[in-house]
Amino acid sequence: LYSLTTIESKGEKSMAIQTGDKVPACTLKVMGANGPEDITTEAIFAGKKVVLFAVPGAFTPGCSKAHVPGFVVNADNIKAKGVDTIVCLSVNDAFVMGAWGDAQNAQELLMLADGNGELTGKLGLELDGSGFGLGKRSQRYAMIVEDGTITTLNVEPAGDIGVSSAETILEAL
C-alpha cells in the first residue's frame, strides 16, 4: 500500500486562492436519484454560509478513517453555528462520491464530485499523485464561505489532518 502522506508531500504547491476571494464559477456533479446531476458553485454558495472540505481521494485511508467521519459526527454542531451546507469535495466522479457518502453515512454532507479537477485547478489547490497512479487530485483543506466569499481557508501541510478537521472548523465558526 502507499501512503497519502507521500502523495501529498510530492504534490504540494503554493495556493492561488486566498481568504477574501470569491469561489470561482464552475459546474460540478452530485449523485442524484437518477444518476449524476450538474450543480454550479453559484447554487452551492450564493446567499449561504457553507463549510467545504476537500480530500485527496474517496475511500482512501486518512480521508475515510479520520477526515469525513469528523464532519459526519459534528454535522449538527456545525449547522447549529448557522452553516447551511457542509460540502465534501474530491477529484472523483459522482458515482464514487455517492457510494462513498453512503459508506460513510454522510447524509448530512453534500458529496461533491470535481471529476475533472476543474474547481480544484481554479482554486490552485491541486496535488500531483501521478507517481502513485492517482493523477491530479486535490490538496486537503477546509474553508468557510459566506455568500460565495472565502472567509476562512485552512490548507493542510503534507500528511496532516488538523487545520482542516471538523473540530478546527467548528472552533472557527
Short mmCIF file of C-alpha atoms in Angstrom, two decimals:
data_model
loop_
_atom_site.label_atom_id
_atom_site.label_comp_id
_atom_site.label_asym_id
_atom_site.label_seq_id
_atom_site.Cartn_x
_atom_site.Cartn_y
_atom_site.Cartn_z
CA LEU A 1 0.00 0.00 0.00
CA TYR A 2 1.01 3.59 -0.49
CA SER A 3 0.82 6.47 1.91
CA LEU A 4 -1.17 9.60 1.15
CA THR A 5 1.42 11.42 3.22
CA THR A 6 3.92 10.63 0.47
CA ILE A 7 1.49 11.64 -2.25
CA GLU A 8 0.68 14.92 -0.55
CA SER A 9 4.31 15.84 0.01
CA LYS A 10 5.15 15.13 -3.65
CA GLY A 11 2.25 17.21 -4.94
CA GLU A 12 2.21 20.20 -2.63
CA LYS A 13 2.16 23.56 -4.41
CA SER A 14 1.50 27.14 -3.48
CA MET A 15 -2.12 28.16 -3.37
CA ALA A 16 -3.67 30.76 -5.63
CA ILE A 17 -6.96 31.34 -3.81
CA GLN A 18 -6.95 33.36 -0.59
CA THR A 19 -9.28 34.48 2.15
CA GLY A 20 -11.44 37.29 0.79
CA ASP A 21 -11.57 35.83 -2.73
CA LYS A 22 -14.75 34.60 -4.38
CA VAL A 23 -15.17 30.90 -5.13
CA PRO A 24 -14.66 30.56 -8.91
CA ALA A 25 -17.63 29.79 -11.14
CA CYS A 26 -17.73 26.14 -12.09
CA THR A 27 -20.17 23.30 -12.77
CA LEU A 28 -19.60 20.13 -10.75
CA LYS A 29 -21.51 16.88 -10.22
CA VAL A 30 -23.50 15.30 -7.41
CA MET A 31 -25.15 11.91 -7.36
CA GLY A 32 -28.89 12.27 -7.77
CA ALA A 33 -31.71 9.74 -7.65
CA ASN A 34 -31.33 9.06 -11.38
CA GLY A 35 -27.54 9.41 -11.67
CA PRO A 36 -25.05 12.26 -11.82
CA GLU A 37 -26.52 15.76 -11.84
CA ASP A 38 -24.92 19.13 -12.54
CA ILE A 39 -24.59 21.66 -9.74
CA THR A 40 -22.95 25.07 -10.02
CA THR A 41 -20.80 26.79 -7.46
CA GLU A 42 -23.34 29.62 -7.56
CA ALA A 43 -26.12 27.24 -6.50
CA ILE A 44 -23.94 25.90 -3.68
CA PHE A 45 -22.61 29.19 -2.30
CA ALA A 46 -24.86 32.14 -3.29
CA GLY A 47 -26.62 33.60 -0.26
CA LYS A 48 -25.44 30.76 2.01
CA LYS A 49 -22.89 30.00 4.68
CA VAL A 50 -21.04 26.88 3.60
CA VAL A 51 -18.25 24.75 5.03
CA LEU A 52 -16.33 22.99 2.27
CA PHE A 53 -13.60 20.50 2.97
CA ALA A 54 -11.59 18.77 0.28
CA VAL A 55 -9.79 15.46 0.36
CA PRO A 56 -7.24 13.80 -1.94
CA GLY A 57 -9.47 10.80 -2.63
CA ALA A 58 -12.63 8.95 -1.76
CA PHE A 59 -12.16 5.64 0.07
CA THR A 60 -8.52 6.48 0.91
CA PRO A 61 -7.40 5.68 4.47
CA GLY A 62 -6.94 9.13 6.03
CA CYS A 63 -9.99 10.53 4.30
CA SER A 64 -12.26 7.61 5.25
CA LYS A 65 -10.99 6.95 8.77
CA ALA A 66 -10.41 10.50 10.04
CA HIS A 67 -11.47 13.40 7.84
CA VAL A 68 -15.02 12.56 6.71
CA PRO A 69 -16.06 10.88 9.99
CA GLY A 70 -15.24 14.07 11.90
CA PHE A 71 -17.64 16.05 9.73
CA VAL A 72 -20.32 13.35 9.94
CA VAL A 73 -20.15 13.30 13.76
CA ASN A 74 -20.06 17.11 14.03
CA ALA A 75 -22.59 17.95 11.29
CA ASP A 76 -25.34 19.01 13.69
CA ASN A 77 -22.95 21.17 15.74
CA ILE A 78 -21.58 22.82 12.58
CA LYS A 79 -25.07 23.52 11.24
CA ALA A 80 -26.08 24.90 14.65
CA LYS A 81 -23.47 27.65 14.02
CA GLY A 82 -25.51 28.91 11.05
CA VAL A 83 -23.98 26.76 8.32
CA ASP A 84 -26.44 25.91 5.55
CA THR A 85 -24.39 23.23 3.80
CA ILE A 86 -21.35 21.06 4.55
CA VAL A 87 -19.59 20.03 1.35
CA CYS A 88 -17.05 17.25 0.89
CA LEU A 89 -15.15 17.80 -2.37
CA SER A 90 -12.87 15.33 -4.12
CA VAL A 91 -11.44 14.88 -7.60
CA ASN A 92 -13.50 11.74 -8.13
CA ASP A 93 -16.62 11.05 -10.19
CA ALA A 94 -20.18 11.40 -8.89
CA PHE A 95 -20.69 7.61 -8.73
CA VAL A 96 -17.69 7.21 -6.41
CA MET A 97 -18.68 10.21 -4.29
CA GLY A 98 -22.24 8.90 -3.94
CA ALA A 99 -21.06 5.43 -2.94
CA TRP A 100 -18.52 6.89 -0.53
CA GLY A 101 -21.15 9.11 1.07
CA ASP A 102 -23.38 6.06 1.56
CA ALA A 103 -20.49 4.04 3.04
CA GLN A 104 -19.67 6.90 5.43
CA ASN A 105 -23.31 7.52 6.48
CA ALA A 106 -22.73 11.07 5.27
CA GLN A 107 -26.35 12.02 4.55
CA GLU A 108 -25.76 15.45 6.14
CA LEU A 109 -22.92 16.22 3.71
CA LEU A 110 -23.08 17.26 0.07
CA MET A 111 -20.67 14.80 -1.58
CA LEU A 112 -19.38 16.93 -4.45
CA ALA A 113 -17.54 15.44 -7.42
CA ASP A 114 -14.89 17.56 -9.14
CA GLY A 115 -14.24 14.75 -11.61
CA ASN A 116 -12.08 16.75 -13.99
CA GLY A 117 -10.40 18.77 -11.25
CA GLU A 118 -11.78 21.99 -12.72
CA LEU A 119 -12.65 23.73 -9.45
CA THR A 120 -9.54 22.35 -7.75
CA GLY A 121 -7.40 23.80 -10.56
CA LYS A 122 -9.15 27.17 -10.45
CA LEU A 123 -8.53 27.29 -6.69
CA GLY A 124 -4.85 26.47 -7.24
CA LEU A 125 -5.08 23.61 -4.74
CA GLU A 126 -4.04 20.70 -6.95
CA LEU A 127 -1.93 17.79 -5.82
CA ASP A 128 0.05 15.53 -8.16
CA GLY A 129 -0.49 11.88 -7.25
CA SER A 130 0.58 10.58 -10.67
CA GLY A 131 3.59 8.79 -9.20
CA PHE A 132 1.08 6.50 -7.46
CA GLY A 133 -1.34 6.16 -10.38
CA LEU A 134 -3.78 8.69 -8.92
CA GLY A 135 -3.27 11.57 -11.37
CA LYS A 136 -4.19 15.10 -10.38
CA ARG A 137 -6.07 15.34 -7.09
CA SER A 138 -6.95 17.96 -4.51
CA GLN A 139 -4.85 19.02 -1.58
CA ARG A 140 -6.50 18.52 1.79
CA TYR A 141 -8.10 21.76 3.02
CA ALA A 142 -11.23 23.28 4.52
CA MET A 143 -12.87 26.63 4.00
CA ILE A 144 -15.76 28.64 5.32
CA VAL A 145 -17.58 30.51 2.57
CA GLU A 146 -20.17 33.22 3.11
CA ASP A 147 -22.27 34.22 0.08
CA GLY A 148 -19.52 32.99 -2.26
CA THR A 149 -16.64 34.73 -0.46
CA ILE A 150 -14.00 32.69 1.35
CA THR A 151 -13.80 33.91 4.96
CA THR A 152 -11.57 31.10 6.30
CA LEU A 153 -9.13 28.92 4.36
CA ASN A 154 -7.10 26.21 6.08
CA VAL A 155 -4.76 24.24 3.81
CA GLU A 156 -3.09 21.23 5.40
CA PRO A 157 0.64 20.70 5.47
CA ALA A 158 1.54 17.43 3.76
CA GLY A 159 0.29 14.40 5.67
CA ASP A 160 -1.79 16.19 8.31
CA ILE A 161 -5.48 16.30 9.17
CA GLY A 162 -5.57 19.10 11.71
CA VAL A 163 -6.28 22.58 10.39
CA SER A 164 -8.97 21.21 8.06
CA SER A 165 -10.63 18.95 10.64
CA ALA A 166 -14.25 19.33 11.63
CA GLU A 167 -13.20 20.25 15.13
CA THR A 168 -10.95 23.08 13.93
CA ILE A 169 -13.62 24.41 11.57
CA LEU A 170 -16.21 24.24 14.35
CA GLU A 171 -13.95 26.43 16.51
CA ALA A 172 -13.52 28.90 13.63
CA LEU A 173 -17.28 29.29 13.26
#
